[in-house]
mmCIF file of C-alpha atoms in Angstrom:
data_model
loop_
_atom_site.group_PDB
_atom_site.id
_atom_site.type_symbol
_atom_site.label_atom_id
_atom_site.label_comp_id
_atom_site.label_asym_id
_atom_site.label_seq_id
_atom_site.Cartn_x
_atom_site.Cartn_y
_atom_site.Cartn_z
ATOM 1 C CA UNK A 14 0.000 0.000 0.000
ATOM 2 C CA UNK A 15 1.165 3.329 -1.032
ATOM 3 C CA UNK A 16 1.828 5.704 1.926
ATOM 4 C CA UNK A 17 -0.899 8.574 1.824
ATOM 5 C CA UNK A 18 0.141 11.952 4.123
ATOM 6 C CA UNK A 19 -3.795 12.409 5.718
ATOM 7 C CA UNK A 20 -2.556 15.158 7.605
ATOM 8 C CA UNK A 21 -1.820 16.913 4.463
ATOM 9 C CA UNK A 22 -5.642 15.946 2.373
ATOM 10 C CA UNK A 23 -7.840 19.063 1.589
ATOM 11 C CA UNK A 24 -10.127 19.703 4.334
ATOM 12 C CA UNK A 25 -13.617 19.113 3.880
ATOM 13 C CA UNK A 26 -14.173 22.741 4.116
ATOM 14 C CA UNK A 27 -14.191 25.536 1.426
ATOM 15 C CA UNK A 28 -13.991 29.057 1.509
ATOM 16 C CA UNK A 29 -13.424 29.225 4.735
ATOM 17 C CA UNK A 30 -12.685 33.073 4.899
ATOM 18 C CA UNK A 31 -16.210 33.711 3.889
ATOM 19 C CA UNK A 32 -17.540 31.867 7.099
ATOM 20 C CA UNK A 33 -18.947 34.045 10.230
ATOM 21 C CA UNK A 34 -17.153 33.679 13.458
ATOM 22 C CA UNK A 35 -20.005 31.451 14.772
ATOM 23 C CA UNK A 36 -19.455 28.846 11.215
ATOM 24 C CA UNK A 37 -15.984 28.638 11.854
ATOM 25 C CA UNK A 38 -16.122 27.832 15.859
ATOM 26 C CA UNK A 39 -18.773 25.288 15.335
ATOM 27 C CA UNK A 40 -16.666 23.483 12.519
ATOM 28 C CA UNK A 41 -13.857 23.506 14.309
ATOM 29 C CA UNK A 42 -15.368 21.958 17.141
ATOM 30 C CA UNK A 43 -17.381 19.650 14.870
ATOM 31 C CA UNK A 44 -13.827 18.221 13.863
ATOM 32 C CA UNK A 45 -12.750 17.732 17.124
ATOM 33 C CA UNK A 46 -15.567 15.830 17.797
ATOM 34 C CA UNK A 47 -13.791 13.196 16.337
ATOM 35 C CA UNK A 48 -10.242 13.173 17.983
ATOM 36 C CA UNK A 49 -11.268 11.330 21.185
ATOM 37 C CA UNK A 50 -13.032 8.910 18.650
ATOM 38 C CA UNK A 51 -9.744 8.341 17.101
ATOM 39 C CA UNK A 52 -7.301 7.678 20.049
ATOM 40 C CA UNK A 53 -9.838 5.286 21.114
ATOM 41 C CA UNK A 54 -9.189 3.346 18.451
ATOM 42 C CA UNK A 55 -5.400 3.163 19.269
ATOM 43 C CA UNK A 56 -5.706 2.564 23.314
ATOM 44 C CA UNK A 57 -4.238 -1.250 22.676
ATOM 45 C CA UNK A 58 -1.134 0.493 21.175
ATOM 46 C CA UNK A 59 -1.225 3.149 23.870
ATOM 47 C CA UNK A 60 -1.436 0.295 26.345
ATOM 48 C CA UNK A 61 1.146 -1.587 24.700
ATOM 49 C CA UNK A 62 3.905 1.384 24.797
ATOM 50 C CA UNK A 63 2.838 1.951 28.508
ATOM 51 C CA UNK A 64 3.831 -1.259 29.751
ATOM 52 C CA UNK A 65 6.833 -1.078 28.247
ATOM 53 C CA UNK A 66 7.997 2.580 29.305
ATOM 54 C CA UNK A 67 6.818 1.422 32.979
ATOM 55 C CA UNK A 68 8.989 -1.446 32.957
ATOM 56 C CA UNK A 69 12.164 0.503 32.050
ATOM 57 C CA UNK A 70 11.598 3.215 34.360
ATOM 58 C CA UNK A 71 10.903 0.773 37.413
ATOM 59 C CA UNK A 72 14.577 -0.611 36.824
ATOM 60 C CA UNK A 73 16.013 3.574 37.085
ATOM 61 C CA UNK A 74 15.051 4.458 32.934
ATOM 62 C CA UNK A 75 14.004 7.571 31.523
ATOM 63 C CA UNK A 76 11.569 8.628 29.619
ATOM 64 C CA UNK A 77 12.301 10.772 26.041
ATOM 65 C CA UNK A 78 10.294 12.908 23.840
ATOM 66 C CA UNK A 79 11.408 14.068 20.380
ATOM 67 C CA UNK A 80 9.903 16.131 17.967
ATOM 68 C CA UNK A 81 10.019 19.205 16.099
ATOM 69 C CA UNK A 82 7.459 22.420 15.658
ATOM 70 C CA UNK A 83 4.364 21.462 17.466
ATOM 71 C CA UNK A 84 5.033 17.865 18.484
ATOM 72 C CA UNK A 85 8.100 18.803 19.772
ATOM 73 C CA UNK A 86 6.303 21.120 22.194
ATOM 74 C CA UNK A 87 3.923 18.924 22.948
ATOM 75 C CA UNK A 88 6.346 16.542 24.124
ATOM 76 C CA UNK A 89 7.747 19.118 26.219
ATOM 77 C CA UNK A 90 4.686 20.145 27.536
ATOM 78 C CA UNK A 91 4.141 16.817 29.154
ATOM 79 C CA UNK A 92 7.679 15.895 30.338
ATOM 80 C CA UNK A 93 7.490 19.581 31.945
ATOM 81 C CA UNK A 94 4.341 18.498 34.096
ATOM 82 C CA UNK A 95 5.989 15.322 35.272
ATOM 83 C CA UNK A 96 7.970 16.839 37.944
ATOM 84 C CA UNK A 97 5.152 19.095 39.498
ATOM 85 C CA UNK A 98 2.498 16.665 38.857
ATOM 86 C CA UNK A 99 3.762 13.750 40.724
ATOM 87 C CA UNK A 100 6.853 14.855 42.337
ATOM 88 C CA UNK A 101 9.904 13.404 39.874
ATOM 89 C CA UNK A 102 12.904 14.474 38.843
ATOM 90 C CA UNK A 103 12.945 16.481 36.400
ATOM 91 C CA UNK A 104 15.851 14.135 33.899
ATOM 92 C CA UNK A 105 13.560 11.152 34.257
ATOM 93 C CA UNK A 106 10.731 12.328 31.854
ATOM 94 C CA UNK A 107 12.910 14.884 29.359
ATOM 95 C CA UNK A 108 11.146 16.427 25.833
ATOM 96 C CA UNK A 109 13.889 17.289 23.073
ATOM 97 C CA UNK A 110 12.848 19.883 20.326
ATOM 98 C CA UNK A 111 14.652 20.183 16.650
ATOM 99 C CA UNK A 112 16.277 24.104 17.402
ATOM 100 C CA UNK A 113 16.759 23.296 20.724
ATOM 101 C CA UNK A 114 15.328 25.770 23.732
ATOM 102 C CA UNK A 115 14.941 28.192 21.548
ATOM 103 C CA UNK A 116 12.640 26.693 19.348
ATOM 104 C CA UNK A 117 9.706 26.330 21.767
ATOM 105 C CA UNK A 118 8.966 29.754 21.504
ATOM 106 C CA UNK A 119 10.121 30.576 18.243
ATOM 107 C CA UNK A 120 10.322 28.648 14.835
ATOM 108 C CA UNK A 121 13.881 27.542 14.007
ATOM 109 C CA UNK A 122 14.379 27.298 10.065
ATOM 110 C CA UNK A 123 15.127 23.830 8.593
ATOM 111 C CA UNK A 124 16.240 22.509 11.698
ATOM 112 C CA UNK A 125 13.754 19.187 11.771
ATOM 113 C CA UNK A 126 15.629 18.351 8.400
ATOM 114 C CA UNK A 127 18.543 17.105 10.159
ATOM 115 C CA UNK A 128 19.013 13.037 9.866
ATOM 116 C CA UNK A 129 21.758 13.268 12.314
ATOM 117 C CA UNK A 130 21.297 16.158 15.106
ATOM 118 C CA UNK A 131 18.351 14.498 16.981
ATOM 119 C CA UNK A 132 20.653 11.880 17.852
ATOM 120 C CA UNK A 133 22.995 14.245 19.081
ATOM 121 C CA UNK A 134 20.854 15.419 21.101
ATOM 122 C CA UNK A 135 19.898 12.490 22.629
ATOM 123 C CA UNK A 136 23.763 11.772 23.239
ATOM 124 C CA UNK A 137 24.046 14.728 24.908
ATOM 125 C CA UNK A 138 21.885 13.464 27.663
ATOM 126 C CA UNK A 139 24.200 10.088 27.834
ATOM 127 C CA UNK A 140 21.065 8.017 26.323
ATOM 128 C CA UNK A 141 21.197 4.104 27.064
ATOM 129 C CA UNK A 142 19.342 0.902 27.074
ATOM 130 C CA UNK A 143 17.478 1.498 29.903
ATOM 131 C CA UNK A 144 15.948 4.569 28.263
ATOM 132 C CA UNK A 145 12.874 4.631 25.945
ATOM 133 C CA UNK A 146 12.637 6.865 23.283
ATOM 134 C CA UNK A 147 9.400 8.336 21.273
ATOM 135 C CA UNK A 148 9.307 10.083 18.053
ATOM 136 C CA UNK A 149 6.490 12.298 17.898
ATOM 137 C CA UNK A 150 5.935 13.387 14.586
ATOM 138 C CA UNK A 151 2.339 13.801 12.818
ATOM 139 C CA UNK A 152 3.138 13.154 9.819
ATOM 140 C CA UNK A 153 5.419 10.438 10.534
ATOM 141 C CA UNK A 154 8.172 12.055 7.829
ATOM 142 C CA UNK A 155 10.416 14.281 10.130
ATOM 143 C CA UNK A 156 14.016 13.769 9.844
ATOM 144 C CA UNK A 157 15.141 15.143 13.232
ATOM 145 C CA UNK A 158 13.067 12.461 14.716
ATOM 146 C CA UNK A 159 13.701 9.372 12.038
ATOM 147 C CA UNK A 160 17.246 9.861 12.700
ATOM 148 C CA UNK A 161 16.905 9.896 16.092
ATOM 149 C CA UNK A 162 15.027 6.518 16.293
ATOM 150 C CA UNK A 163 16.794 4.847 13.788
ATOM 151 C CA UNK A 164 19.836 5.005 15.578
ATOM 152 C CA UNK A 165 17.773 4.370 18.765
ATOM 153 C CA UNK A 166 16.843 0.896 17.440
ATOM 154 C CA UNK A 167 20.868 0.168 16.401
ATOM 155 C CA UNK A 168 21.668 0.956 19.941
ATOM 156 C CA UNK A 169 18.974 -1.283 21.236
ATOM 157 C CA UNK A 170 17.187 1.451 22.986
ATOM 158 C CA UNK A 171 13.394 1.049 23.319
ATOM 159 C CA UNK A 172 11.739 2.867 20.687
ATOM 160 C CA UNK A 173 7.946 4.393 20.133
ATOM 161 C CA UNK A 174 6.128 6.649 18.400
ATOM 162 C CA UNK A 175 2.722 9.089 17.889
ATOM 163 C CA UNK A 176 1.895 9.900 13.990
ATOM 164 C CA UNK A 177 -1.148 10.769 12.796
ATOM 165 C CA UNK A 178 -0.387 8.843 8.947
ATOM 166 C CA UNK A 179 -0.797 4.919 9.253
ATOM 167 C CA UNK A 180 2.522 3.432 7.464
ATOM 168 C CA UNK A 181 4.389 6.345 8.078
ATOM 169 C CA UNK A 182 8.070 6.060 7.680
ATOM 170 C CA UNK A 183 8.049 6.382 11.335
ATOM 171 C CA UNK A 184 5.361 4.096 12.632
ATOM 172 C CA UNK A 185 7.398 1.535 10.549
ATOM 173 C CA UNK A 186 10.690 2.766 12.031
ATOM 174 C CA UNK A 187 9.488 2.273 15.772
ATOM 175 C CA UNK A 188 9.578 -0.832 17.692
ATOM 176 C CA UNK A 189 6.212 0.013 19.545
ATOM 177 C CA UNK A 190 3.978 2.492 17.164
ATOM 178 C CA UNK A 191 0.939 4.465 17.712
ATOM 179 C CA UNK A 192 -0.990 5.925 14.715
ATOM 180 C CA UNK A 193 -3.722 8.361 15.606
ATOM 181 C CA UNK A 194 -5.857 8.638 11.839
ATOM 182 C CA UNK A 195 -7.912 12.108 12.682
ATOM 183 C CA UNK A 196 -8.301 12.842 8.709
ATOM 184 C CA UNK A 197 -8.239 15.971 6.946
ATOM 185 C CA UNK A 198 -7.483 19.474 9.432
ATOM 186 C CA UNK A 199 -10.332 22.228 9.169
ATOM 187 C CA UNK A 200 -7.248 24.455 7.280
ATOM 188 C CA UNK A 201 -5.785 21.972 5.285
ATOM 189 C CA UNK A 202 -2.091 20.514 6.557
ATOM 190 C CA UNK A 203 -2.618 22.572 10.287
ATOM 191 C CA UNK A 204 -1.635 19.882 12.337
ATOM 192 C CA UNK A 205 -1.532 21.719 15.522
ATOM 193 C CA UNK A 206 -5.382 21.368 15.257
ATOM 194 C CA UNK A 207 -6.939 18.027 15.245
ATOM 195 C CA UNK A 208 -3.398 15.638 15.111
ATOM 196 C CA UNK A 209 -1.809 18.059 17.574
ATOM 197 C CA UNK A 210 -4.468 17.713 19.672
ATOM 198 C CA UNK A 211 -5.047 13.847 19.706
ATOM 199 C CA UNK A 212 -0.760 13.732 20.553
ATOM 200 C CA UNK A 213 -1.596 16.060 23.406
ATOM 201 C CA UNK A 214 -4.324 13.316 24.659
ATOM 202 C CA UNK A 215 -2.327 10.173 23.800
ATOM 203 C CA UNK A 216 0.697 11.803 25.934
ATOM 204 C CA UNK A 217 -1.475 12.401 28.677
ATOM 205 C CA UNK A 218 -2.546 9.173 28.944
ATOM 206 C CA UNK A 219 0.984 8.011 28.338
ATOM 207 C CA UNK A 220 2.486 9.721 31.073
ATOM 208 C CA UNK A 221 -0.516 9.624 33.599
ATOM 209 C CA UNK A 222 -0.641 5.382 33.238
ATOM 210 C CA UNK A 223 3.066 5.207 33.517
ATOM 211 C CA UNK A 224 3.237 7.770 36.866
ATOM 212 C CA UNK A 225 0.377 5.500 38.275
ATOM 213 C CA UNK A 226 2.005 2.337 37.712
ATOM 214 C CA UNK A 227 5.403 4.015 39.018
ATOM 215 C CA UNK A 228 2.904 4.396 42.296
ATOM 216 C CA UNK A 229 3.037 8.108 42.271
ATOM 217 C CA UNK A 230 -0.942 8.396 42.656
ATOM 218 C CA UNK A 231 -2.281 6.818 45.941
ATOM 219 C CA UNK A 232 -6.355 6.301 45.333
ATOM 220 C CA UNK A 233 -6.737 9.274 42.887
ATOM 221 C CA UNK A 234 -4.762 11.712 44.624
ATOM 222 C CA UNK A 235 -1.303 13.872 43.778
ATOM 223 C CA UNK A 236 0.619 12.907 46.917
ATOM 224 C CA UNK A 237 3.882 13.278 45.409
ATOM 225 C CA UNK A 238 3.195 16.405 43.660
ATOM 226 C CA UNK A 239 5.885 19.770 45.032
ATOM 227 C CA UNK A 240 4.190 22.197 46.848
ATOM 228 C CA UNK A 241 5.050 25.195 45.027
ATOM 229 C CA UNK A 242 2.216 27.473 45.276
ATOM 230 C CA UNK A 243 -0.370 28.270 48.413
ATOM 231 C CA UNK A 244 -3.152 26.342 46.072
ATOM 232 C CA UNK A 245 -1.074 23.339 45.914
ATOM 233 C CA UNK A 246 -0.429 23.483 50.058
ATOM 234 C CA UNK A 247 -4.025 23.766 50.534
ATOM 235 C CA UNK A 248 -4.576 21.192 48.256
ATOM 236 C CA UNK A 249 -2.413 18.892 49.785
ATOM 237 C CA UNK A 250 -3.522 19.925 52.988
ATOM 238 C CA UNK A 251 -7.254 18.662 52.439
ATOM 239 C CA UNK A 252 -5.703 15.189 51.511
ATOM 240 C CA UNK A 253 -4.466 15.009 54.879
ATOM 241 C CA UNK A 254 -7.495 16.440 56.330
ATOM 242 C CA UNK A 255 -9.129 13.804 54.390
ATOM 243 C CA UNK A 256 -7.033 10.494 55.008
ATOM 244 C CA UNK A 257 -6.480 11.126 58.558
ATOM 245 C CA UNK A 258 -9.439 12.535 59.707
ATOM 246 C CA UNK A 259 -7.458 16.150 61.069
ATOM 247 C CA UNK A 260 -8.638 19.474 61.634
ATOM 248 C CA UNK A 261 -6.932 21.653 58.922
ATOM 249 C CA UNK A 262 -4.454 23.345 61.357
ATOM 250 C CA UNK A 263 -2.862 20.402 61.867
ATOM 251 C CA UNK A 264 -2.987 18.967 59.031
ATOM 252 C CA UNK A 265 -1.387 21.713 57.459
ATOM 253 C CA UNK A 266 1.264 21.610 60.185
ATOM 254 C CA UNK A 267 2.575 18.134 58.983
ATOM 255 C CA UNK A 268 2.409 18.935 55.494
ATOM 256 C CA UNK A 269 4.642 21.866 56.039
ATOM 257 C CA UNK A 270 6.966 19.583 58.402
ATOM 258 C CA UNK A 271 7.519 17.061 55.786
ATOM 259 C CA UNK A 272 7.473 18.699 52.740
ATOM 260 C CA UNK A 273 5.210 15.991 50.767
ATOM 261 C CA UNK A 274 1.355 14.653 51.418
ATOM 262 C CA UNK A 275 2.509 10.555 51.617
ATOM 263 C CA UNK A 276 5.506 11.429 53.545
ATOM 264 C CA UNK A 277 3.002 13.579 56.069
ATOM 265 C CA UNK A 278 0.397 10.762 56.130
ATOM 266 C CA UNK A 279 3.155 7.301 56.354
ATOM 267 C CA UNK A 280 4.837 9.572 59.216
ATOM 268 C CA UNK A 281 1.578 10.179 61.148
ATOM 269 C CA UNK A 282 0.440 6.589 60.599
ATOM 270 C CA UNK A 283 3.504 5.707 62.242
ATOM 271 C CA UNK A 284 3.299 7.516 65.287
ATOM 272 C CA UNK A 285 6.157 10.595 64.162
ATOM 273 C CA UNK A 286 3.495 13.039 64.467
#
């Protein structure tokens, strides 16, 4: 079979300049109707990947993103959260963008077309077999990211990906692929609408299943997560309330002791009060 670039088809929309505000909101939204529709369809691939990325980090792993343009940010975007979200470090989950730093805020010319520079900068974090890698590309062609997983795979380092084209150079390239098909964008070849947006969801649920099976969630609760803000302390501070039954004085007393929600609770279950 022939590979076909869906993220580049004409959208099913014409003239889209003549539209009224209230046309072009609704058919936006009609499109992404059909995202959640489409990562459904991949969830045993999700799953898959998952399993595998948990089972590398339990033995000390990491976890990398690359991408360029949008996915890279994307990818960035999630690693970013890690750390505040459920109280890693911040090298364990990393995201790598084609331009480097620099690039998340500001496009950096032809720098996806490199074959060779992802894997440089992958290098540059000392990269090994306990790592995974995932290429996160939509349309499954970048070169900044095949490179990067094609040298991945000679080094026997775990390899996924998220592309929005089934057979994509990519998806064929990685050991453990997802393809997300969300069809034609509502301005034809956007993919920071509808395939952006179903990366953003399949990384969510990427990272979120790992963290849980890493134990970093206790019932459905953030108790690893930093306390950087006064929301966050009273946040935490109503888990404690709620887990050990404790007025909110002292429950915000231990959290402030201990620095951390489980570390409050194990210590007050154990008589350290």
């Amino acid at each position: 079979m022939q590979f076909k670039k869906i993220t580049e088809s004409d959208s099913h929309y014409s003239n889209i300049e003549t539209m009224s505000t209230t046309q072009i909101l609704q058919s936006i939204n009609k499109e992404d109707y059909t995202v959640a529709l489409a990562v459904e369809q991949v969830i045993p691939q999700i799953e898959i990947l998952v399993d595998q990325i948990s089972g590398k980090m339990k033995n000390g792993g990491r976890l990398f993103y690359i991408g360029a343009g949008t996915s890279g940010r994307l990818g960035i975007l999630d690693a970013s959260e890690c750390p505040p979200t459920f109280g890693v470090p911040h090298d364990m989950v990393i995201g790598l963008i084609a331009g480097g730093d620099k690039a998340i805020r500001k496009a950096v010319e032809f720098a996806e077309d490199s074959l060779t520079q992802g894997w440089e900068d992958l290098k540059s974090h000392k990269i090994n077999t306990n790592d995974v890698v995932i290429g996160i590309a939509a349309s499954g062609t970048t070169p900044y990211v095949i490179g990067a997983l094609e040298n991945c795979n000679k080094n026997n380092i775990l390899t996924g990906s998220i592309t929005c084209n089934p057979g994509s150079p990519l998806a064929i390239l990685a050991q453990f692929p997802i393809s997300v098909v969300v069809g034609p964008e509502f301005i034809t070849g956007s993919s920071r609408m509808k395939a952006g947006t179903a990366q953003k969801m399949i990384l969510n649920m990427i990272s979120t299943a790992v963290m849980i099976k890493l134990n970093r969630v206790k019932g459905n609760k953030m108790v690893d997560m930093q306390l950087s803000n006064k929301k966050l302390v009273e946040r935490g501070t109503n888990m404690i309330m709620d887990e050990l039954n404790l007025p909110q004085q002292e429950a915000q007393a231990l959290l402030l002791k201990y620095k951390n929600v489980r570390l409050a609770i194990q210590n007050y279950k154990d008589g350290n009060q």
